[in-house]
Every structure is written in C-alpha cells, then in structure tokens.
mmCIF file of C-alpha atoms in Angstrom:
data_model
loop_
_atom_site.group_PDB
_atom_site.id
_atom_site.type_symbol
_atom_site.label_atom_id
_atom_site.label_comp_id
_atom_site.label_asym_id
_atom_site.label_seq_id
_atom_site.Cartn_x
_atom_site.Cartn_y
_atom_site.Cartn_z
ATOM 1 C CA MET A 8 -0.090 0.091 0.007
ATOM 2 C CA SER A 9 1.477 3.266 -1.013
ATOM 3 C CA GLU A 10 -0.750 5.252 1.201
ATOM 4 C CA ASP A 11 -3.420 4.654 3.966
ATOM 5 C CA ARG A 12 -6.727 4.358 2.258
ATOM 6 C CA GLU A 13 -9.502 4.938 4.603
ATOM 7 C CA LEU A 14 -12.921 3.171 3.906
ATOM 8 C CA TYR A 15 -16.143 2.822 5.812
ATOM 9 C CA PHE A 16 -16.534 -0.738 7.245
ATOM 10 C CA VAL A 17 -19.570 -1.551 5.136
ATOM 11 C CA ARG A 18 -17.728 -0.318 2.003
ATOM 12 C CA ALA A 19 -14.840 -2.542 3.008
ATOM 13 C CA MET A 20 -17.263 -5.506 3.155
ATOM 14 C CA TYR A 21 -18.377 -4.399 -0.331
ATOM 15 C CA GLU A 22 -14.753 -4.600 -1.514
ATOM 16 C CA GLY A 23 -14.411 -8.099 -0.178
ATOM 17 C CA LEU A 24 -17.565 -9.174 -1.754
ATOM 18 C CA ARG A 25 -16.602 -7.586 -5.140
ATOM 19 C CA GLU A 26 -13.140 -9.216 -5.145
ATOM 20 C CA ALA A 27 -14.886 -12.552 -4.605
ATOM 21 C CA MET A 28 -17.385 -11.886 -7.385
ATOM 22 C CA LEU A 29 -14.550 -10.725 -9.787
ATOM 23 C CA GLU A 30 -12.522 -13.890 -9.234
ATOM 24 C CA ASP A 31 -15.345 -16.389 -9.282
ATOM 25 C CA GLU A 32 -18.434 -16.130 -11.417
ATOM 26 C CA THR A 33 -20.394 -18.693 -9.335
ATOM 27 C CA VAL A 34 -20.534 -16.103 -6.514
ATOM 28 C CA VAL A 35 -24.082 -14.711 -6.400
ATOM 29 C CA VAL A 36 -25.656 -12.211 -4.004
ATOM 30 C CA LEU A 37 -29.221 -12.418 -2.621
ATOM 31 C CA GLY A 38 -31.248 -10.503 -0.148
ATOM 32 C CA GLU A 39 -33.956 -7.860 0.385
ATOM 33 C CA ASP A 40 -33.161 -4.779 -1.632
ATOM 34 C CA VAL A 41 -29.624 -5.852 -2.343
ATOM 35 C CA ASP A 42 -29.889 -3.756 -5.527
ATOM 36 C CA ARG A 43 -29.913 -0.481 -3.563
ATOM 37 C CA SER A 44 -28.559 -1.911 -0.361
ATOM 38 C CA ILE A 45 -30.250 -0.817 2.922
ATOM 39 C CA ILE A 46 -27.128 -1.386 5.034
ATOM 40 C CA GLY A 47 -24.628 -0.303 2.407
ATOM 41 C CA ALA A 48 -22.446 -3.455 1.618
ATOM 42 C CA THR A 49 -24.035 -4.463 -1.525
ATOM 43 C CA LYS A 50 -24.377 -0.982 -3.202
ATOM 44 C CA GLY A 51 -22.838 -0.926 -6.645
ATOM 45 C CA LEU A 52 -22.800 -4.714 -7.204
ATOM 46 C CA ILE A 53 -25.842 -4.948 -9.491
ATOM 47 C CA GLU A 54 -24.452 -2.096 -11.640
ATOM 48 C CA GLU A 55 -21.198 -4.003 -12.216
ATOM 49 C CA PHE A 56 -22.238 -7.677 -12.170
ATOM 50 C CA GLY A 57 -25.906 -7.454 -13.412
ATOM 51 C CA GLU A 58 -29.022 -9.029 -12.352
ATOM 52 C CA PRO A 59 -28.695 -12.727 -12.534
ATOM 53 C CA ARG A 60 -25.879 -12.512 -10.032
ATOM 54 C CA VAL A 61 -27.424 -9.817 -7.732
ATOM 55 C CA ARG A 62 -31.040 -10.769 -6.887
ATOM 56 C CA ASN A 63 -33.545 -9.055 -4.731
ATOM 57 C CA THR A 64 -35.668 -11.439 -2.845
ATOM 58 C CA PRO A 65 -39.223 -11.372 -1.181
ATOM 59 C CA ILE A 66 -39.400 -10.663 2.445
ATOM 60 C CA SER A 67 -38.963 -14.300 3.557
ATOM 61 C CA GLU A 68 -35.836 -15.264 5.396
ATOM 62 C CA ALA A 69 -36.787 -18.919 5.232
ATOM 63 C CA THR A 70 -37.153 -18.644 1.579
ATOM 64 C CA PHE A 71 -33.889 -16.917 0.589
ATOM 65 C CA CYS A 72 -31.849 -18.675 3.286
ATOM 66 C CA GLY A 73 -33.138 -21.933 2.164
ATOM 67 C CA ALA A 74 -32.655 -21.114 -1.488
ATOM 68 C CA CYS A 75 -28.965 -20.770 -0.765
ATOM 69 C CA VAL A 76 -28.938 -24.405 0.343
ATOM 70 C CA GLY A 77 -30.221 -25.599 -3.042
ATOM 71 C CA ALA A 78 -28.145 -23.065 -4.985
ATOM 72 C CA ALA A 79 -25.067 -24.008 -3.200
ATOM 73 C CA ALA A 80 -25.837 -27.839 -3.579
ATOM 74 C CA VAL A 81 -25.875 -27.400 -7.542
ATOM 75 C CA GLY A 82 -22.555 -25.374 -7.647
ATOM 76 C CA LEU A 83 -23.265 -21.733 -6.819
ATOM 77 C CA ARG A 84 -21.519 -19.813 -4.025
ATOM 78 C CA PRO A 85 -24.479 -17.783 -2.610
ATOM 79 C CA VAL A 86 -23.887 -14.848 -0.323
ATOM 80 C CA VAL A 87 -27.011 -13.659 1.471
ATOM 81 C CA ASP A 88 -27.596 -10.252 3.163
ATOM 82 C CA LEU A 89 -30.075 -10.845 6.115
ATOM 83 C CA MET A 90 -29.885 -7.147 6.962
ATOM 84 C CA VAL A 91 -30.731 -7.625 10.831
ATOM 85 C CA GLY A 92 -29.241 -10.279 13.058
ATOM 86 C CA SER A 93 -32.581 -10.913 14.752
ATOM 87 C CA PHE A 94 -33.828 -12.269 11.467
ATOM 88 C CA PHE A 95 -31.756 -15.361 11.931
ATOM 89 C CA TYR A 96 -34.446 -16.540 14.112
ATOM 90 C CA VAL A 97 -36.882 -16.477 11.144
ATOM 91 C CA ALA A 98 -34.378 -18.450 9.104
ATOM 92 C CA MET A 99 -33.298 -20.757 11.665
ATOM 93 C CA ASP A 100 -34.558 -24.125 10.288
ATOM 94 C CA GLN A 101 -32.957 -23.421 6.894
ATOM 95 C CA VAL A 102 -29.719 -22.290 8.418
ATOM 96 C CA ALA A 103 -29.397 -24.704 11.452
ATOM 97 C CA ASN A 104 -31.100 -27.849 10.207
ATOM 98 C CA GLN A 105 -30.334 -27.607 6.392
ATOM 99 C CA ALA A 106 -27.223 -25.542 5.706
ATOM 100 C CA ALA A 107 -25.314 -26.499 8.816
ATOM 101 C CA LYS A 108 -26.195 -30.206 8.732
ATOM 102 C CA LEU A 109 -26.503 -31.438 5.197
ATOM 103 C CA PRO A 110 -22.740 -31.701 4.426
ATOM 104 C CA TYR A 111 -22.360 -33.861 7.358
ATOM 105 C CA MET A 112 -25.582 -35.874 7.023
ATOM 106 C CA SER A 113 -24.733 -36.631 3.319
ATOM 107 C CA GLY A 114 -21.290 -37.842 4.216
ATOM 108 C CA GLY A 115 -19.761 -34.895 2.335
ATOM 109 C CA GLN A 116 -21.674 -35.577 -0.846
ATOM 110 C CA VAL A 117 -22.794 -32.024 -0.819
ATOM 111 C CA GLU A 118 -20.708 -29.098 -0.216
ATOM 112 C CA LEU A 119 -22.457 -25.783 0.785
ATOM 113 C CA PRO A 120 -20.144 -22.849 0.341
ATOM 114 C CA ILE A 121 -22.715 -20.113 1.646
ATOM 115 C CA VAL A 122 -22.145 -16.960 3.418
ATOM 116 C CA TYR A 123 -24.995 -15.579 5.515
ATOM 117 C CA PHE A 124 -23.969 -11.951 6.433
ATOM 118 C CA THR A 125 -25.897 -9.329 8.433
ATOM 119 C CA ALA A 126 -25.783 -6.148 10.297
ATOM 120 C CA THR A 127 -26.543 -7.299 13.757
ATOM 121 C CA GLY A 128 -26.864 -6.171 17.405
ATOM 122 C CA PRO A 129 -28.187 -2.895 18.868
ATOM 123 C CA SER A 130 -28.120 0.275 16.758
ATOM 124 C CA GLY A 131 -29.862 2.840 19.031
ATOM 125 C CA SER A 132 -33.506 2.168 19.886
ATOM 126 C CA ALA A 133 -33.989 -0.462 17.236
ATOM 127 C CA ALA A 134 -35.909 -2.227 20.024
ATOM 128 C CA ALA A 135 -35.967 -5.939 21.034
ATOM 129 C CA GLN A 136 -36.806 -7.536 17.844
ATOM 130 C CA HIS A 137 -34.120 -5.657 15.875
ATOM 131 C CA SER A 138 -31.289 -5.569 18.249
ATOM 132 C CA GLU A 139 -30.347 -9.215 19.016
ATOM 133 C CA ASN A 140 -26.826 -10.534 18.542
ATOM 134 C CA PRO A 141 -27.318 -14.242 17.768
ATOM 135 C CA HIS A 142 -23.797 -15.200 17.346
ATOM 136 C CA PRO A 143 -23.621 -17.271 20.629
ATOM 137 C CA MET A 144 -26.579 -19.344 19.413
ATOM 138 C CA LEU A 145 -25.120 -19.691 15.947
ATOM 139 C CA MET A 146 -21.804 -20.709 17.453
ATOM 140 C CA ASN A 147 -23.560 -23.696 19.121
ATOM 141 C CA VAL A 148 -25.371 -24.971 16.057
ATOM 142 C CA GLY A 149 -22.534 -27.125 14.881
ATOM 143 C CA GLY A 150 -21.677 -27.059 11.203
ATOM 144 C CA LEU A 151 -21.494 -23.241 10.868
ATOM 145 C CA LYS A 152 -18.384 -21.113 10.944
ATOM 146 C CA VAL A 153 -18.936 -17.703 12.620
ATOM 147 C CA VAL A 154 -16.834 -14.514 12.007
ATOM 148 C CA MET A 155 -17.152 -11.112 13.607
ATOM 149 C CA PRO A 156 -14.759 -8.418 12.384
ATOM 150 C CA SER A 157 -14.088 -5.322 14.289
ATOM 151 C CA THR A 158 -12.116 -3.151 11.697
ATOM 152 C CA PRO A 159 -12.609 -2.241 8.123
ATOM 153 C CA ALA A 160 -9.526 -4.162 7.083
ATOM 154 C CA ASP A 161 -10.742 -7.225 8.800
ATOM 155 C CA ALA A 162 -14.202 -6.692 7.424
ATOM 156 C CA LYS A 163 -12.849 -7.001 3.887
ATOM 157 C CA GLY A 164 -10.431 -9.739 4.645
ATOM 158 C CA LEU A 165 -12.944 -11.911 6.364
ATOM 159 C CA MET A 166 -15.605 -11.455 3.803
ATOM 160 C CA LEU A 167 -13.337 -12.700 1.091
ATOM 161 C CA SER A 168 -12.241 -15.586 3.176
ATOM 162 C CA ALA A 169 -15.665 -16.541 4.137
ATOM 163 C CA ILE A 170 -16.811 -16.642 0.479
ATOM 164 C CA ARG A 171 -13.760 -18.629 -0.545
ATOM 165 C CA ASP A 172 -14.397 -21.074 2.448
ATOM 166 C CA PRO A 173 -16.337 -24.284 1.249
ATOM 167 C CA ASN A 174 -18.430 -24.271 4.499
ATOM 168 C CA PRO A 175 -21.410 -22.354 5.449
ATOM 169 C CA VAL A 176 -20.131 -19.267 7.110
ATOM 170 C CA VAL A 177 -22.023 -16.700 9.210
ATOM 171 C CA TYR A 178 -20.637 -13.114 9.037
ATOM 172 C CA MET A 179 -21.708 -10.791 11.641
ATOM 173 C CA GLN A 180 -21.327 -6.929 11.229
ATOM 174 C CA ASP A 181 -22.037 -5.324 14.467
ATOM 175 C CA ALA A 182 -24.428 -2.570 13.319
ATOM 176 C CA VAL A 183 -22.723 0.327 15.001
ATOM 177 C CA LEU A 184 -19.577 -0.492 13.212
ATOM 178 C CA GLY A 185 -20.857 0.134 9.721
ATOM 179 C CA GLY A 186 -19.883 3.825 9.675
ATOM 180 C CA ILE A 187 -16.484 3.581 11.304
ATOM 181 C CA LYS A 188 -13.531 4.196 9.042
ATOM 182 C CA GLY A 189 -10.050 2.541 8.848
ATOM 183 C CA PRO A 190 -7.151 1.657 6.551
ATOM 184 C CA VAL A 191 -7.974 -1.099 4.068
ATOM 185 C CA PRO A 192 -5.539 -2.789 1.764
ATOM 186 C CA GLU A 193 -6.249 -2.704 -1.975
ATOM 187 C CA GLY A 194 -7.060 -5.883 -4.023
ATOM 188 C CA PRO A 195 -7.907 -9.409 -2.724
ATOM 189 C CA HIS A 196 -6.849 -8.872 0.845
ATOM 190 C CA GLU A 197 -7.643 -11.955 2.852
ATOM 191 C CA VAL A 198 -7.870 -12.547 6.601
ATOM 192 C CA PRO A 199 -7.801 -16.287 7.302
ATOM 193 C CA LEU A 200 -10.600 -17.750 9.271
ATOM 194 C CA GLY A 201 -9.650 -19.159 12.721
ATOM 195 C CA VAL A 202 -6.924 -16.544 13.415
ATOM 196 C CA ALA A 203 -7.210 -14.122 16.236
ATOM 197 C CA GLU A 204 -5.232 -10.915 16.385
ATOM 198 C CA VAL A 205 -3.606 -9.062 19.331
ATOM 199 C CA LYS A 206 -5.020 -5.556 18.630
ATOM 200 C CA ARG A 207 -2.960 -4.032 21.495
ATOM 201 C CA GLU A 208 -0.062 -5.434 23.433
ATOM 202 C CA GLY A 209 0.084 -5.298 27.195
ATOM 203 C CA SER A 210 1.343 -7.161 30.254
ATOM 204 C CA ASP A 211 -1.018 -6.883 33.235
ATOM 205 C CA VAL A 212 -4.327 -8.265 31.908
ATOM 206 C CA THR A 213 -5.789 -9.751 28.796
ATOM 207 C CA VAL A 214 -9.016 -8.369 27.492
ATOM 208 C CA VAL A 215 -10.658 -10.598 24.870
ATOM 209 C CA ALA A 216 -13.244 -8.455 23.148
ATOM 210 C CA ILE A 217 -15.721 -9.238 20.349
ATOM 211 C CA GLY A 218 -17.044 -7.261 17.593
ATOM 212 C CA ALA A 219 -18.007 -3.678 18.490
ATOM 213 C CA LEU A 220 -16.518 -4.120 21.932
ATOM 214 C CA VAL A 221 -12.971 -4.289 20.532
ATOM 215 C CA ARG A 222 -12.976 -0.438 20.059
ATOM 216 C CA GLN A 223 -14.427 0.124 23.556
ATOM 217 C CA ALA A 224 -11.814 -2.127 25.032
ATOM 218 C CA LEU A 225 -9.037 -0.287 23.203
ATOM 219 C CA ALA A 226 -10.291 3.006 24.514
ATOM 220 C CA VAL A 227 -10.459 1.680 28.125
ATOM 221 C CA ALA A 228 -6.898 0.239 27.696
ATOM 222 C CA ASP A 229 -5.545 3.602 26.622
ATOM 223 C CA ALA A 230 -7.212 5.315 29.709
ATOM 224 C CA LEU A 231 -5.969 2.522 32.031
ATOM 225 C CA GLU A 232 -2.345 2.945 30.526
ATOM 226 C CA GLU A 233 -2.322 6.435 32.109
ATOM 227 C CA GLU A 234 -3.207 4.819 35.369
ATOM 228 C CA GLY A 235 -0.316 2.351 35.259
ATOM 229 C CA ILE A 236 -2.254 -0.731 34.105
ATOM 230 C CA SER A 237 -1.027 -2.413 30.963
ATOM 231 C CA VAL A 238 -3.941 -4.091 29.021
ATOM 232 C CA GLU A 239 -3.504 -6.502 26.168
ATOM 233 C CA VAL A 240 -6.537 -6.632 23.760
ATOM 234 C CA VAL A 241 -7.115 -9.808 21.851
ATOM 235 C CA ASP A 242 -9.714 -9.820 19.070
ATOM 236 C CA PRO A 243 -10.810 -13.343 18.037
ATOM 237 C CA ARG A 244 -12.110 -12.206 14.724
ATOM 238 C CA THR A 245 -13.447 -15.724 14.132
ATOM 239 C CA LEU A 246 -15.671 -17.267 16.763
ATOM 240 C CA VAL A 247 -15.913 -20.771 15.184
ATOM 241 C CA PRO A 248 -13.339 -21.985 14.714
ATOM 242 C CA LEU A 249 -11.843 -20.229 17.763
ATOM 243 C CA ASP A 250 -8.076 -19.463 17.871
ATOM 244 C CA GLU A 251 -7.533 -20.906 21.309
ATOM 245 C CA GLU A 252 -3.694 -20.707 20.957
ATOM 246 C CA THR A 253 -3.452 -16.824 20.509
ATOM 247 C CA ILE A 254 -6.047 -16.228 23.494
ATOM 248 C CA LEU A 255 -4.237 -18.818 25.765
ATOM 249 C CA ALA A 256 -0.761 -17.443 24.912
ATOM 250 C CA SER A 257 -1.958 -13.981 25.926
ATOM 251 C CA VAL A 258 -3.496 -15.342 29.290
ATOM 252 C CA ARG A 259 -0.196 -17.171 30.084
ATOM 253 C CA LYS A 260 1.653 -14.052 29.633
ATOM 254 C CA THR A 261 -0.632 -11.695 31.786
ATOM 255 C CA GLY A 262 -2.300 -14.226 34.170
ATOM 256 C CA ARG A 263 -5.498 -12.236 34.135
ATOM 257 C CA VAL A 264 -8.462 -12.080 31.642
ATOM 258 C CA VAL A 265 -11.689 -10.317 31.032
ATOM 259 C CA VAL A 266 -13.835 -11.573 28.154
ATOM 260 C CA CYS A 267 -16.193 -8.879 26.675
ATOM 261 C CA ASP A 268 -19.048 -9.900 24.490
ATOM 262 C CA ASN A 269 -21.603 -7.831 22.643
ATOM 263 C CA ALA A 270 -24.404 -10.222 23.507
ATOM 264 C CA LYS A 271 -26.501 -11.292 26.484
ATOM 265 C CA LEU A 272 -24.451 -13.059 29.302
ATOM 266 C CA THR A 273 -26.052 -16.493 29.419
ATOM 267 C CA CYS A 274 -24.208 -18.858 26.934
ATOM 268 C CA SER A 275 -22.466 -15.883 25.397
ATOM 269 C CA ALA A 276 -19.240 -16.250 23.321
ATOM 270 C CA ALA A 277 -17.654 -14.810 26.489
ATOM 271 C CA SER A 278 -18.867 -17.675 28.518
ATOM 272 C CA GLU A 279 -17.447 -20.105 26.142
ATOM 273 C CA ILE A 280 -14.084 -18.406 25.908
ATOM 274 C CA ALA A 281 -13.899 -18.031 29.702
ATOM 275 C CA ALA A 282 -14.674 -21.632 30.323
ATOM 276 C CA MET A 283 -11.961 -22.747 27.738
ATOM 277 C CA ILE A 284 -9.428 -20.576 29.420
ATOM 278 C CA ALA A 285 -10.255 -21.811 32.959
ATOM 279 C CA GLU A 286 -10.078 -25.390 31.595
ATOM 280 C CA LYS A 287 -6.796 -25.049 29.699
ATOM 281 C CA ALA A 288 -4.830 -22.435 31.488
ATOM 282 C CA PHE A 289 -5.879 -22.606 35.155
ATOM 283 C CA ASP A 290 -2.268 -22.993 36.153
ATOM 284 C CA ALA A 291 -1.614 -19.458 34.654
ATOM 285 C CA LEU A 292 -4.460 -17.663 36.043
ATOM 286 C CA GLN A 293 -3.988 -15.270 39.053
ATOM 287 C CA ALA A 294 -7.671 -14.491 39.196
ATOM 288 C CA PRO A 295 -10.753 -16.023 37.905
ATOM 289 C CA PRO A 296 -11.731 -15.139 34.249
ATOM 290 C CA ARG A 297 -14.427 -12.454 34.195
ATOM 291 C CA ARG A 298 -17.139 -12.040 31.578
ATOM 292 C CA VAL A 299 -18.691 -8.701 30.625
ATOM 293 C CA ALA A 300 -21.971 -8.838 28.569
ATOM 294 C CA TRP A 301 -25.509 -7.621 28.400
ATOM 295 C CA GLU A 302 -28.155 -8.161 30.913
ATOM 296 C CA ASN A 303 -30.269 -11.218 29.971
ATOM 297 C CA THR A 304 -33.210 -9.201 28.924
ATOM 298 C CA PRO A 305 -34.882 -8.061 25.689
ATOM 299 C CA VAL A 306 -32.960 -5.008 24.429
ATOM 300 C CA PRO A 307 -35.107 -1.986 25.347
ATOM 301 C CA PHE A 308 -36.420 0.741 23.006
ATOM 302 C CA SER A 309 -35.867 3.344 25.641
ATOM 303 C CA PRO A 310 -32.310 5.005 25.168
ATOM 304 C CA VAL A 311 -31.851 5.189 28.998
ATOM 305 C CA LEU A 312 -32.789 1.583 29.506
ATOM 306 C CA GLU A 313 -30.952 0.429 26.437
ATOM 307 C CA GLU A 314 -27.771 1.915 27.721
ATOM 308 C CA ARG A 315 -28.280 0.280 31.021
ATOM 309 C CA VAL A 316 -28.674 -3.250 29.578
ATOM 310 C CA LEU A 317 -25.706 -3.092 27.058
ATOM 311 C CA VAL A 318 -22.032 -3.123 27.790
ATOM 312 C CA SER A 319 -20.544 0.310 28.421
ATOM 313 C CA ARG A 320 -16.860 1.399 28.684
ATOM 314 C CA ASP A 321 -17.297 1.635 32.398
ATOM 315 C CA ASP A 322 -18.485 -2.046 32.576
ATOM 316 C CA ILE A 323 -15.196 -3.024 30.899
ATOM 317 C CA ARG A 324 -13.114 -0.837 33.113
ATOM 318 C CA HIS A 325 -14.688 -2.028 36.296
ATOM 319 C CA ALA A 326 -14.088 -5.683 35.247
ATOM 320 C CA VAL A 327 -10.542 -4.912 34.561
ATOM 321 C CA LEU A 328 -9.934 -3.244 37.784
ATOM 322 C CA ALA A 329 -11.690 -5.913 39.713
ATOM 323 C CA THR A 330 -9.590 -8.584 37.949
ATOM 324 C CA VAL A 331 -6.301 -6.860 38.755
ATOM 325 C CA GLY A 332 -7.621 -6.885 42.389
ATOM 326 C CA GLY A 333 -7.638 -3.242 43.152
ATOM 327 C CA ARG A 334 -3.872 -3.287 43.065
ATOM 328 C CA VAL A 335 -2.442 -1.137 40.380
ATOM 329 C CA PRO A 336 0.482 -2.932 38.759
ATOM 330 C CA GLY A 337 3.346 -0.668 37.960
ATOM 331 C CA ALA A 338 2.411 2.189 40.379
ATOM 332 C CA ALA A 339 4.552 3.056 43.307
ATOM 333 C CA MET B 24 -40.325 34.184 15.985
ATOM 334 C CA ALA B 25 -38.596 31.185 17.299
ATOM 335 C CA LEU B 26 -35.231 29.403 16.970
ATOM 336 C CA ILE B 27 -35.787 25.894 15.561
ATOM 337 C CA ASP B 28 -33.121 23.265 15.950
ATOM 338 C CA VAL B 29 -31.945 21.562 12.729
ATOM 339 C CA THR B 30 -30.636 18.197 13.889
ATOM 340 C CA LEU B 31 -28.856 15.401 12.036
ATOM 341 C CA PRO B 32 -31.536 12.857 11.143
ATOM 342 C CA LYS B 33 -31.230 9.069 11.581
ATOM 343 C CA TRP B 34 -31.372 8.210 7.825
ATOM 344 C CA GLY B 35 -31.014 4.480 8.350
ATOM 345 C CA MET B 36 -31.523 2.076 11.137
ATOM 346 C CA THR B 37 -27.774 1.475 11.633
ATOM 347 C CA MET B 38 -26.672 5.064 11.239
ATOM 348 C CA GLN B 39 -24.643 6.429 14.185
ATOM 349 C CA GLU B 40 -23.085 9.513 12.876
ATOM 350 C CA GLY B 41 -22.433 11.706 9.797
ATOM 351 C CA THR B 42 -19.720 13.943 8.433
ATOM 352 C CA VAL B 43 -20.927 17.471 7.236
ATOM 353 C CA GLN B 44 -19.550 17.928 3.664
ATOM 354 C CA GLU B 45 -20.875 21.401 2.679
ATOM 355 C CA TRP B 46 -23.189 23.985 3.879
ATOM 356 C CA LEU B 47 -25.393 25.200 0.960
ATOM 357 C CA LYS B 48 -26.736 28.176 2.756
ATOM 358 C CA GLN B 49 -24.856 30.675 4.914
ATOM 359 C CA VAL B 50 -25.829 32.327 8.199
ATOM 360 C CA GLY B 51 -28.198 35.101 7.253
ATOM 361 C CA ASP B 52 -29.633 33.449 4.125
ATOM 362 C CA THR B 53 -33.299 33.218 3.812
ATOM 363 C CA VAL B 54 -34.610 29.583 3.657
ATOM 364 C CA SER B 55 -37.875 27.876 2.857
ATOM 365 C CA ASP B 56 -39.219 24.852 4.641
ATOM 366 C CA GLY B 57 -37.644 21.789 2.823
ATOM 367 C CA ASP B 58 -34.723 23.637 1.252
ATOM 368 C CA VAL B 59 -31.637 21.594 1.301
ATOM 369 C CA ILE B 60 -29.192 23.521 3.537
ATOM 370 C CA ALA B 61 -26.289 20.941 4.022
ATOM 371 C CA GLU B 62 -24.983 17.755 2.681
ATOM 372 C CA VAL B 63 -23.879 15.134 5.117
ATOM 373 C CA GLU B 64 -21.955 11.935 4.302
ATOM 374 C CA THR B 65 -22.690 8.589 5.884
ATOM 375 C CA GLU B 66 -21.471 5.021 5.182
ATOM 376 C CA LYS B 67 -24.228 4.574 2.709
ATOM 377 C CA ALA B 68 -24.620 7.806 0.858
ATOM 378 C CA VAL B 69 -24.559 11.600 0.934
ATOM 379 C CA GLY B 70 -27.714 12.830 2.590
ATOM 380 C CA GLU B 71 -29.509 16.181 2.389
ATOM 381 C CA VAL B 72 -30.456 18.138 5.534
ATOM 382 C CA GLU B 73 -33.611 20.281 4.993
ATOM 383 C CA ALA B 74 -34.635 23.551 6.628
ATOM 384 C CA PRO B 75 -37.496 22.738 9.040
ATOM 385 C CA ALA B 76 -39.390 25.870 8.387
ATOM 386 C CA ASP B 77 -39.494 29.223 6.356
ATOM 387 C CA GLY B 78 -37.142 31.830 7.835
ATOM 388 C CA THR B 79 -33.591 32.742 8.225
ATOM 389 C CA LEU B 80 -30.518 30.537 8.839
ATOM 390 C CA ALA B 81 -29.498 32.030 12.210
ATOM 391 C CA GLU B 82 -26.633 29.719 13.419
ATOM 392 C CA ILE B 83 -24.399 27.119 12.013
ATOM 393 C CA LEU B 84 -23.024 24.963 14.903
ATOM 394 C CA VAL B 85 -21.008 22.150 12.936
ATOM 395 C CA GLU B 86 -18.604 23.155 10.418
ATOM 396 C CA ALA B 87 -17.951 21.244 7.192
ATOM 397 C CA GLY B 88 -15.521 18.390 7.816
ATOM 398 C CA ALA B 89 -16.727 17.612 11.247
ATOM 399 C CA THR B 90 -18.279 14.228 12.163
ATOM 400 C CA VAL B 91 -21.098 14.222 14.707
ATOM 401 C CA LEU B 92 -23.669 11.816 16.129
ATOM 402 C CA VAL B 93 -27.231 11.381 14.916
ATOM 403 C CA GLY B 94 -29.389 13.831 16.715
ATOM 404 C CA THR B 95 -26.693 16.561 17.040
ATOM 405 C CA VAL B 96 -27.917 20.094 16.380
ATOM 406 C CA LEU B 97 -26.243 21.246 13.214
ATOM 407 C CA ALA B 98 -27.869 24.675 12.938
ATOM 408 C CA ARG B 99 -30.651 26.865 13.898
ATOM 409 C CA VAL B 100 -33.349 28.573 11.782
ATOM 410 C CA GLU B 101 -35.137 31.553 12.983
ATOM 411 C CA ASP B 102 -38.570 30.982 11.726
ATOM 412 C CA GLY B 103 -40.557 33.841 10.221
ATOM 413 C CA GLY B 104 -43.762 33.325 12.105
#
C-alpha cells in the first residue's frame, strides 16, 4: 500500500464481496433490496455484475436462506444479506437444520459454500426484535463457521475468506461499526478464518473483546495505561473455529483475563471463551476469568434503559480493575 | 419568531453519525421549509439536511468536515412566524 486508504466498514465489506465476485463467477448475492442496499454493503454490485448475479428477494428469510442451500448444492456460491441479526431466528430451520447439517448428513456428498451476512446487534433504539446478537446461538449450532470483524480491514479480509471457504459461514457485522473508518488494503486482501489478532499489546491483563467491543476495550486500555495498568486486547475475529492458541498465549503472559461480548451474558461467546481458558490455562491464572456482557433481557427501546442493559466502557473498566484486584501494577 | 433546531436525522437504522460535507446556505440566508441547506456523508450515501421551516438561517453549529452523532444540532433557523 503506497498510502493509507480509509474506507467505511460497510464499504470494506463491499470490496471483499466484489473481489470474490470478480475472481469467481459462481458467487451470487441475494437478499432484500440488495440492488440498492439498505445497510450499504451491496451498493454498486448490481451495476457491475448484473441481475442474474445480484438478486432481490421477497421478505422471507426462510425462502432466501433455504434457497442458498439448494443453490450451493448445485454449484453456486451464494452470499446472502439478512440485514438484521434478529432475522436469523426467522431463518433458523434453513440455516441450522439444513445448511449446517446437510454436508455432514450426506457424508460430504454435498458441499455448501454459503455466506450468511448481516448487520446485527443494537443500533440505538432499534428495540428488542431488531437488536439481537445471535452469534452465541449460531456458534452452538454445529456445522457453521462464525466470523465477527471489528475493523474495516478485517471486514474486507474476512468477507473474502468467508466466501472462499467451502463451508457455510455466518458473517456478523455489528451494526454500530458500519460507519467507522479505517485503513483497508487494495485488491484481494484476505484474513484467514480461525486466526485471532492481538490488537494491542500489554502485560498486566488480557481483555478478549468481540465485535463492536474491541474499540471500546482499546479506549479503556488507553485510559488505564495512564493509570499504570497495561492491558492487552485480543480480537478473536473468528468465533468458530476459535483461535484458542492466541488467546491462551496472551493469558499465560498476563495471568488475568476479562472477556467482553456484545451479546447477552447467558451462553455468550464470552462464557465459552472464559470456560475454555479456565480449563486449559488454570495454572497460569492469578484471578478467575471475568465476563462482561449484556443483561439477560430483551434490548429496550428506551435509550436510557438500552444503555443500562448493554455493555459500556465503564463496565469493561470495572471488570478490568476488579480482575487486577484493586492493586495497580506498575504504580509506586 | 422562534429558533428551531436543525438536527442530524437518522437516515438508516444502523446510522450512528455523519460527516458534514458542505453548507449550501450561509448564516443570514433566507430559507424555505424543505430547502436543502447542508450535505452530510454517511457510510451509505450523501444525505441532504433540510430546513425545518421558512425563515433565516440563524446559526451554524457544526462546520464542514466535522463528524457528529445522529441527533446533534447542526444549525438553527429563526422562523418567520
């Protein structure tokens, strides 16, 4: 890269999609209003690739998520825009029972290279039925890979990798990240699935953060640095398959860990990661792993209540301080 | 006569903020209800901010180039009523 090229996150997703469509004519895009793009990731594709390859669908998640299964089974690589993470619940049979299970149940006779992508999670008073983050549930389905980028560069790289992957992949774009900007490499930039990234090095405590919370964790880390606490921030990037090695290496280095998930607490990705750490790195831990996640309630419409339910920077900060035990490492 | 806030609308469900590109009217200009007075860029498109009433553009609070959250008061119009 000769110079830093800053793109919006959703336009980085578009670039990843476009690279995949350029290199492989079997890649097709479906979804509601993908021609004009409600969220922004498919805007421009129909003009370049034409209507058979970019197809608007009726408002029926079961129909278009299920259509991907058939399309993939006969040789296409469908990429679907669900638009809202909550809508996975509507598509669940087609995604969880069909897409996720048929390759296994057919003994590998059918390969289903599908990407289900969506804006997901809260976006500011979108209310309970448009604010869910279902990645924990989808991690548990078995047969689905799950990715959740936190930067525009990762957004492009994971989109391209997800489409190239022969398995069904769920691609979660935290809704609030769509408008963030960041440097994005030109061309077919790929970020491998199953590889985490240390977004910030530190030595006193590891914060594993997911999706939109990576930026919040980095901000908290910067503030704590001023107070003498050195925080390492690890971004899993892929939730299934999880890069356990990178996470465990960080925990063995720092001895303390806080896992922050942009989802409800019960059975969250944070719960899975914390349990995995406790099982595999207990000897290295100086304190129990802590989870930071939403209250186990529907996400409120009221802005005041919504803020109360979701994860704030203060929540992350308090968990980190509690994990270092009130002692401020590095201070006199 | 009253001062009416011109706030940055939420143009899409996921929109969080916008970057003011250009003010099409200046402080002191007469505006009509619905006139496009500023262009604001979001991740999806460049949107048009409209005057909420007939009157005069009284204040510009966010300069071109600045990025602000949805709901931020961008300007104020003194209505002619």
